[in-house]
PDB file of C-alpha atoms in Angstrom:
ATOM      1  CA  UNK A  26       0.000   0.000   0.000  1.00 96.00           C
ATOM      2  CA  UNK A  27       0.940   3.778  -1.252  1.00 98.00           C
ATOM      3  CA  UNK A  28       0.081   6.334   1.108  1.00 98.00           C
ATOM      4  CA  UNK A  29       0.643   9.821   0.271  1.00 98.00           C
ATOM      5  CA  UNK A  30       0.674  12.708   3.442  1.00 98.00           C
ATOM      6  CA  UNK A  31       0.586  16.527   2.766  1.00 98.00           C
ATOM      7  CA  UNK A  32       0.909  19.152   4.830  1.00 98.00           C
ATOM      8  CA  UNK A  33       1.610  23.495   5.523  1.00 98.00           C
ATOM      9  CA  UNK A  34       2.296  24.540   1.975  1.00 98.00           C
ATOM     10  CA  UNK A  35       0.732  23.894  -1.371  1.00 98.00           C
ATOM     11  CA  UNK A  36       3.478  22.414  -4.038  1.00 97.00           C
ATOM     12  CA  UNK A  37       3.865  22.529  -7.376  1.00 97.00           C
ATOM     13  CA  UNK A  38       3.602  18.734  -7.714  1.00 97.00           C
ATOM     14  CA  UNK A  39       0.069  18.431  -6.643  1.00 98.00           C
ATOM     15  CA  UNK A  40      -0.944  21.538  -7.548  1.00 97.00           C
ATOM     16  CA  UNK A  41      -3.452  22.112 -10.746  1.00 95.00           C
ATOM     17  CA  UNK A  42      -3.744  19.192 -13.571  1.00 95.00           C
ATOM     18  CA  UNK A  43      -0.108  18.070 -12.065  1.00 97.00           C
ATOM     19  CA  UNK A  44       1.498  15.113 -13.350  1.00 97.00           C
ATOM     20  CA  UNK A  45      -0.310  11.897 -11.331  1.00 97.00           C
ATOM     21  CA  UNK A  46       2.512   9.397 -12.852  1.00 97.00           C
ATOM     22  CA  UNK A  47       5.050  10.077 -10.089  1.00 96.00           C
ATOM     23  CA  UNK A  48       1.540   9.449  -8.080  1.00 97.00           C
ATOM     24  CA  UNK A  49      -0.420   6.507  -9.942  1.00 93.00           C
ATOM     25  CA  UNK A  50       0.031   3.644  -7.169  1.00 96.00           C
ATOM     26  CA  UNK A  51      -1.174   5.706  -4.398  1.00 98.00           C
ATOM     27  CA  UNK A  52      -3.800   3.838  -2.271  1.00 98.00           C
ATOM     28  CA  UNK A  53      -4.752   6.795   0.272  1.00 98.00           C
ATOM     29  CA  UNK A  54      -4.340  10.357   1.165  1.00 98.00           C
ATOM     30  CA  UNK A  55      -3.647  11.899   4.626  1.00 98.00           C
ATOM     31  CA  UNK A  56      -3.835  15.316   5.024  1.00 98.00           C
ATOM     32  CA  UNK A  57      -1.945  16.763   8.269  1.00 98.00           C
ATOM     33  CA  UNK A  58      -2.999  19.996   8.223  1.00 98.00           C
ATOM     34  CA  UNK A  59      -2.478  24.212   7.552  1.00 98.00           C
ATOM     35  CA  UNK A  60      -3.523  23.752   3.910  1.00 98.00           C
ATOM     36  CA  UNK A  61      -6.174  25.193   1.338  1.00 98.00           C
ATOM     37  CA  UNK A  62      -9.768  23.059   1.447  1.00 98.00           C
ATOM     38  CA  UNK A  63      -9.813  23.487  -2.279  1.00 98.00           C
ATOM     39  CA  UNK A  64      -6.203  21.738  -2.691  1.00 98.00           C
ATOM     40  CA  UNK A  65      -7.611  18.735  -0.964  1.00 98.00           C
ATOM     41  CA  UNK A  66     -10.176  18.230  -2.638  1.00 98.00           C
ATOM     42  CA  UNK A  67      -8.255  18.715  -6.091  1.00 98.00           C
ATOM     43  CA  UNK A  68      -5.607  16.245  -5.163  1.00 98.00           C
ATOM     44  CA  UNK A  69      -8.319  13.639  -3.964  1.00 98.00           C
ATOM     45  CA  UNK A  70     -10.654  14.416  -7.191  1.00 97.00           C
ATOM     46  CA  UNK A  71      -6.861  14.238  -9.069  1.00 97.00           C
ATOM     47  CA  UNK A  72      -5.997  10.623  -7.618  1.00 98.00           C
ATOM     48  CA  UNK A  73      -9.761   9.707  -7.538  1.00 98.00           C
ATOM     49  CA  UNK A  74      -8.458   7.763  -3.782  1.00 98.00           C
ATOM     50  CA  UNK A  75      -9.879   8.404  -0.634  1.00 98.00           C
ATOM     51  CA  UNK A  76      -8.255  11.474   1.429  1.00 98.00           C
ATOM     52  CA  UNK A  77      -8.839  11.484   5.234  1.00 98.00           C
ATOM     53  CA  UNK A  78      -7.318  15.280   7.341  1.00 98.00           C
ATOM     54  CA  UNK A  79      -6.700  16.866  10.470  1.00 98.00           C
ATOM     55  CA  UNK A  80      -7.222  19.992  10.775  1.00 98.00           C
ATOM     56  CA  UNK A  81      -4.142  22.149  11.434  1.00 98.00           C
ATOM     57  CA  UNK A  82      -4.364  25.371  13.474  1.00 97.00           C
ATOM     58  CA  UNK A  83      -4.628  27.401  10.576  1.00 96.00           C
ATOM     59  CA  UNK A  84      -7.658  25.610   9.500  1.00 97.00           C
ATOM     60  CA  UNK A  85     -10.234  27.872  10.429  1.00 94.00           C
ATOM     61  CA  UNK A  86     -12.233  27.727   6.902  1.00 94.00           C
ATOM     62  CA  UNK A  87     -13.013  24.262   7.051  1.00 96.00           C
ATOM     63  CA  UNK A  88     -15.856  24.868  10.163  1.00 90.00           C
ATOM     64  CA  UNK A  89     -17.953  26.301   7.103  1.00 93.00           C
ATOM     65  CA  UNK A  90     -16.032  25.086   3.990  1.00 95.00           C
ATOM     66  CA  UNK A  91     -14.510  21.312   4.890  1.00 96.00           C
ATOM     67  CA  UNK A  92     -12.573  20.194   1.603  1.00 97.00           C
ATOM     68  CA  UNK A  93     -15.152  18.711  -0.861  1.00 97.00           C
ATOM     69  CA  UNK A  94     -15.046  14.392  -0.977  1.00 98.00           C
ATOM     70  CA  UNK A  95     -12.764  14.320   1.943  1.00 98.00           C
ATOM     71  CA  UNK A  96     -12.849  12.879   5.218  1.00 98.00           C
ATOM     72  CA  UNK A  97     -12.266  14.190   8.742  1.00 98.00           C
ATOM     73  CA  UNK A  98     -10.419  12.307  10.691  1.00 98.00           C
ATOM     74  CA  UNK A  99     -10.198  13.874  14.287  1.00 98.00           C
ATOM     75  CA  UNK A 100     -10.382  11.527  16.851  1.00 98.00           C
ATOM     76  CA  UNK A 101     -11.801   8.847  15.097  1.00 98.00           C
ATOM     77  CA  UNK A 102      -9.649   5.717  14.239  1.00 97.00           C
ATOM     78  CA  UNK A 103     -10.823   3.718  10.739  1.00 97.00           C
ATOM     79  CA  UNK A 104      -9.702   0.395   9.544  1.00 97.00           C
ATOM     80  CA  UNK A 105      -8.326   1.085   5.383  1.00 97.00           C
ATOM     81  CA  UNK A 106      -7.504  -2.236   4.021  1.00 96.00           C
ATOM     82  CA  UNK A 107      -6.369  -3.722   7.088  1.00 96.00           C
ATOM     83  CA  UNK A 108      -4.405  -0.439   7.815  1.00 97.00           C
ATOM     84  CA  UNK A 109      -5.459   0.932  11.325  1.00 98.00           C
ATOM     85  CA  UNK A 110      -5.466   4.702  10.765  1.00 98.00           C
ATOM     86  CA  UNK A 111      -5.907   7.713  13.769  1.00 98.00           C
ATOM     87  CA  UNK A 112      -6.426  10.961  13.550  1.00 98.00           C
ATOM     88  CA  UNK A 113      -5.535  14.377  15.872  1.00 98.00           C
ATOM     89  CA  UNK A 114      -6.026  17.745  14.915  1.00 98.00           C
ATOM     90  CA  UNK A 115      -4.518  20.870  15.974  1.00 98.00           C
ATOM     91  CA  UNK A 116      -1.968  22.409  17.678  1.00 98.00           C
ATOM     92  CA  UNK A 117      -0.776  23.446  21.327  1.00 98.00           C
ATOM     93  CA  UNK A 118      -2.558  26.807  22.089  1.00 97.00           C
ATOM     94  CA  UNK A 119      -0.699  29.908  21.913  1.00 97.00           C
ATOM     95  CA  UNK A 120      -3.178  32.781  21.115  1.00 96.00           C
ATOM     96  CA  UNK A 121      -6.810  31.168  21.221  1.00 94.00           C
ATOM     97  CA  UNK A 122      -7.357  30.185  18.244  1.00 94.00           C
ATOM     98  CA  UNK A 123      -9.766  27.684  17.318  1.00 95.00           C
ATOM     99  CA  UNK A 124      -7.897  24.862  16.476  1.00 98.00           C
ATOM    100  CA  UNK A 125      -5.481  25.298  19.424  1.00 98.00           C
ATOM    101  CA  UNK A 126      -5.502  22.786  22.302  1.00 98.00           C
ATOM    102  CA  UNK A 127      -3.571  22.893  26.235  1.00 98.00           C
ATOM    103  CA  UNK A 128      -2.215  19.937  26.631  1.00 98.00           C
ATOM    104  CA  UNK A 129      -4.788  18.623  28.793  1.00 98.00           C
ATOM    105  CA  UNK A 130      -7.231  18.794  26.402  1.00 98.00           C
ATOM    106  CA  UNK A 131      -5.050  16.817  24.423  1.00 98.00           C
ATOM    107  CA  UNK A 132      -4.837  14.166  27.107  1.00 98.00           C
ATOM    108  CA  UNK A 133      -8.966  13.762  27.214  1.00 98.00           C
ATOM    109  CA  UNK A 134      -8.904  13.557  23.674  1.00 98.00           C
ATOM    110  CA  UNK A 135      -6.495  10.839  23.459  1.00 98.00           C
ATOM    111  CA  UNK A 136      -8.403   9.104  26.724  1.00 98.00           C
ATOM    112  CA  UNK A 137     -11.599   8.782  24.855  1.00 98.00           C
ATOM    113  CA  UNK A 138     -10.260   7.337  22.163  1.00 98.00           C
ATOM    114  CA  UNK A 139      -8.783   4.627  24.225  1.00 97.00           C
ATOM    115  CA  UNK A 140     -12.024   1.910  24.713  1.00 97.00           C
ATOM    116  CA  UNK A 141     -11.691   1.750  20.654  1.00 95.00           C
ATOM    117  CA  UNK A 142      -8.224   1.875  20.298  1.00 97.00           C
ATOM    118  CA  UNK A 143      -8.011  -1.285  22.880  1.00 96.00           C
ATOM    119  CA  UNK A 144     -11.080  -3.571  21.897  1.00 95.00           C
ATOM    120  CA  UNK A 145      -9.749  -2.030  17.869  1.00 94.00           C
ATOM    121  CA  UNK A 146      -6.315  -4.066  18.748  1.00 95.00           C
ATOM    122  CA  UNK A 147      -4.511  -1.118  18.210  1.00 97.00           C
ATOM    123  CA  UNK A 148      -2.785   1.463  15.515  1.00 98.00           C
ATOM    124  CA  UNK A 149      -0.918   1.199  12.542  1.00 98.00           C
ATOM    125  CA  UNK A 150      -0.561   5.216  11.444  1.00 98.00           C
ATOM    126  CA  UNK A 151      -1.133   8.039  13.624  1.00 98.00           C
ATOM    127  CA  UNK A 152      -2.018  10.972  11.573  1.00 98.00           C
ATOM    128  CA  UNK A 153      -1.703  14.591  13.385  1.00 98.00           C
ATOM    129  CA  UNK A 154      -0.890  17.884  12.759  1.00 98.00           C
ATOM    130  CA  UNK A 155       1.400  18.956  15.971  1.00 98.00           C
ATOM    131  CA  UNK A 156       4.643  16.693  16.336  1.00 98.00           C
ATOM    132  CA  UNK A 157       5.485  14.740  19.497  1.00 98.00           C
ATOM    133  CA  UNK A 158       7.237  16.533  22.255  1.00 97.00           C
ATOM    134  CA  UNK A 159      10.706  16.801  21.741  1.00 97.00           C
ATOM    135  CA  UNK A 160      10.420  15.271  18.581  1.00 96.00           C
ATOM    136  CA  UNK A 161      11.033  17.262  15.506  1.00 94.00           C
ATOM    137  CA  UNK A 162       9.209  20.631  17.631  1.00 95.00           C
ATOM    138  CA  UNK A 163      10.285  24.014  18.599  1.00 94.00           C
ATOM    139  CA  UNK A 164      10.864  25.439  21.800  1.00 95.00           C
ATOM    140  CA  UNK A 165       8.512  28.508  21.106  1.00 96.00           C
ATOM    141  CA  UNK A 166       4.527  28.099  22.572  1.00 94.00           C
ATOM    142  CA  UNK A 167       2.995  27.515  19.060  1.00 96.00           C
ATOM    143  CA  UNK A 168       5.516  24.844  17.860  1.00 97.00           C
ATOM    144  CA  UNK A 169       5.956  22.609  20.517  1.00 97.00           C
ATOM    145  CA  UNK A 170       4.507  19.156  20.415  1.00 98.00           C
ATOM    146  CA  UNK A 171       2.406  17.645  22.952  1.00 98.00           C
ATOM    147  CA  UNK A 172       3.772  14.999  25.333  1.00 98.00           C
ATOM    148  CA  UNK A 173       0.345  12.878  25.412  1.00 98.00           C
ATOM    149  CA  UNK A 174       1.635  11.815  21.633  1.00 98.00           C
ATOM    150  CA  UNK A 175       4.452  10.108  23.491  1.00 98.00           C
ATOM    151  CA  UNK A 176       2.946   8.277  25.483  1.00 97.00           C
ATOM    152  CA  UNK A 177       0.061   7.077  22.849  1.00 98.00           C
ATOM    153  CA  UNK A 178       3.020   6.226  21.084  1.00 98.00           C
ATOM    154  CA  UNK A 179       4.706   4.315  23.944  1.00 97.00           C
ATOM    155  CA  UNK A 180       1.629   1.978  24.889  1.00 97.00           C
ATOM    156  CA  UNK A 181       0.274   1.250  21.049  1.00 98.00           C
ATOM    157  CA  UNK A 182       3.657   1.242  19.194  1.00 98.00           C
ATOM    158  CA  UNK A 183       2.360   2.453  15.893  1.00 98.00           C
ATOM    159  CA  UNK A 184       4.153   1.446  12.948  1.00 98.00           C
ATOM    160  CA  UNK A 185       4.024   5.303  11.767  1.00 98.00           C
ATOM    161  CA  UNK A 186       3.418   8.649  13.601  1.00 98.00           C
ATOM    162  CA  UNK A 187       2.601  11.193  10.313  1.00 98.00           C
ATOM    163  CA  UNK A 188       2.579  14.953  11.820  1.00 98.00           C
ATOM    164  CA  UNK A 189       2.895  18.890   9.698  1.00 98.00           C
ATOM    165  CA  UNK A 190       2.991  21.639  11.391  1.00 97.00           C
ATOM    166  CA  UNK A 191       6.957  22.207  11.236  1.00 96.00           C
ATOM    167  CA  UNK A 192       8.102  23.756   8.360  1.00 95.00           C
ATOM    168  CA  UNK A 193      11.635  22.253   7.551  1.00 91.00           C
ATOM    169  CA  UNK A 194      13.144  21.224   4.269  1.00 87.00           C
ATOM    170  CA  UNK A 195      14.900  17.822   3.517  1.00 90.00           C
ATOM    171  CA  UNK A 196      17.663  17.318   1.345  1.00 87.00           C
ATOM    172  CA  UNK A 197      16.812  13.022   1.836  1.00 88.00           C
ATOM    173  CA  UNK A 198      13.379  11.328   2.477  1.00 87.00           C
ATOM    174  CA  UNK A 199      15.413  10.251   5.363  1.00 89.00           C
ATOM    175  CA  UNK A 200      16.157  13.491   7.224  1.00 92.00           C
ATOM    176  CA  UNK A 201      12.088  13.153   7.711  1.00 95.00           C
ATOM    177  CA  UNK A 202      11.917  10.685   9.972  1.00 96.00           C
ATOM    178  CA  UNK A 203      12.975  10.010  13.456  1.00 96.00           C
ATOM    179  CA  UNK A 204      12.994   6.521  15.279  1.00 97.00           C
ATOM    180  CA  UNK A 205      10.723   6.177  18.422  1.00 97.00           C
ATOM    181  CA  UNK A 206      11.249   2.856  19.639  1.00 96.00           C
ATOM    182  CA  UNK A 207       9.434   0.863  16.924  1.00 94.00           C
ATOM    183  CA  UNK A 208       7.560   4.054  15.387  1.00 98.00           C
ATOM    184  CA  UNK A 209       9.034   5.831  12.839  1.00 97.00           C
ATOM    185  CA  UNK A 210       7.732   9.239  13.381  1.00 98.00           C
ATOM    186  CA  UNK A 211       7.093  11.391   9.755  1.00 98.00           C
ATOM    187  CA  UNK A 212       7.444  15.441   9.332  1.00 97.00           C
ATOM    188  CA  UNK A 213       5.571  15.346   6.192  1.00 97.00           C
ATOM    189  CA  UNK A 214       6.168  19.043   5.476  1.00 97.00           C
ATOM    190  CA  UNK A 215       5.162  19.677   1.913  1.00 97.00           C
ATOM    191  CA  UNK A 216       4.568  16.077   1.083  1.00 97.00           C
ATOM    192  CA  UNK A 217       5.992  12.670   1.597  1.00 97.00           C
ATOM    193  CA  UNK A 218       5.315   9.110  -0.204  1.00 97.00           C
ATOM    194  CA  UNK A 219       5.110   6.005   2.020  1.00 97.00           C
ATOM    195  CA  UNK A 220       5.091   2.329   1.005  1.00 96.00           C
ATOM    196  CA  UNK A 221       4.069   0.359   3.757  1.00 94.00           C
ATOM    197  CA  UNK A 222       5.200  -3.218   3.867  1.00 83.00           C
ATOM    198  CA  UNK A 223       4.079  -6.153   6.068  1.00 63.00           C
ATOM    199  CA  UNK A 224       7.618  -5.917   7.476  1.00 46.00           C
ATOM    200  CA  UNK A 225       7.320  -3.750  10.963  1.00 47.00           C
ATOM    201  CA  UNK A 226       9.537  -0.199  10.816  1.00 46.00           C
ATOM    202  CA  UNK A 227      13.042  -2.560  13.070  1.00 44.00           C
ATOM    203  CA  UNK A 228      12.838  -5.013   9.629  1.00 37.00           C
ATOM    204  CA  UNK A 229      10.893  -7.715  11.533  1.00 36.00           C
ATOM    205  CA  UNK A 230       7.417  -9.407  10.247  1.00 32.00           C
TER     206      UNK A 230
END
């Protein structure tokens, strides 16, 4: 399976009739936030795939104007062939915004996802906007990641953590990701291709 995650800026690649051959085998879409409604619903319509989001904290059009054909995916967890997928919007507060969350709030969110999450049998992909604490974040109020992400991360070992929100630019796919115990967490900044494999992120089946 082909999964393809966008986030923060529009690119040139998916941007108008672009070129779907670099594109063809991709199974899903996840969108992590801080982007146009109308460029997700162009790059789903493009692909003609399914495309699930999270709202990032710049997201305040999509309360009247959600991306057409898309999915949200806050705090709900779905099942994509045989891929289980979770969602988290937002980022920590810093000014009130809408789409802003202390990291409490956080916490309860996370908690009342747990009943499906355990009798679900887990996570494969988390999906968020905000990164992990100490994990590809910032030091300043609006860029720092929440700590409740490490712990999800630490009790249901997902095989993926996919987050936006911090704009940096890679010179290797590599320089994306970062190694949390058996999760490989993802700054998709921009946008990032992912082939999943049976094979677990530490090579092992």
């Amino acid at each position: 399976m082909k999964i393809l995650s966008v986030s923060d800026i529009v690119v040139a690649e998916l941007s108008g009739r672009f070129d779907v051959g670099p594109f063809k085998d991709v199974d899903l879409v996840l969108g992590c936030g801080d982007l146009p409604p109308e460029y997700l619903a162009a790059i789903r319509q493009r692909l003609d795939v399914p495309l699930y989001y999270v709202r990032g904290n710049h997201d305040i059009r999509y309360q009247n104007a959600p991306p057409t054909g898309c999915r949200n995916l806050h705090q709900r967890r779905i099942d994509f062939k045989g891929v289980r997928i979770m969602g988290l919007e937002g980022s920590r507060w810093y000014n009130g915004g809408p789409v802003q969350y202390r990291e409490f709030q956080m916490r309860q969110m996370i908690w009342r996802m747990l009943p499906g999450l355990w009798f679900g049998g887990g996570v494969d992909i988390v999906a968020t906007h905000a990164p992990p604490r100490h994990i590809n974040d910032a030091e300043d109020r609006c860029h720092r990641g929440f700590k409740s992400f490490l712990k999800l991360i630490s009790r249901f070992k997902p095989r993926y953590f996919i987050h936006g929100h911090i704009h940096s630019h890679f010179a290797a796919t590599e320089q994306r990701w970062t190694r949390v115990g058996n999760t490989q967490v993802i700054n998709t900044f921009g946008y990032h291709l992912l082939e999943l494999t049976h094979a677990q992120p530490d090579g092992s089946d």
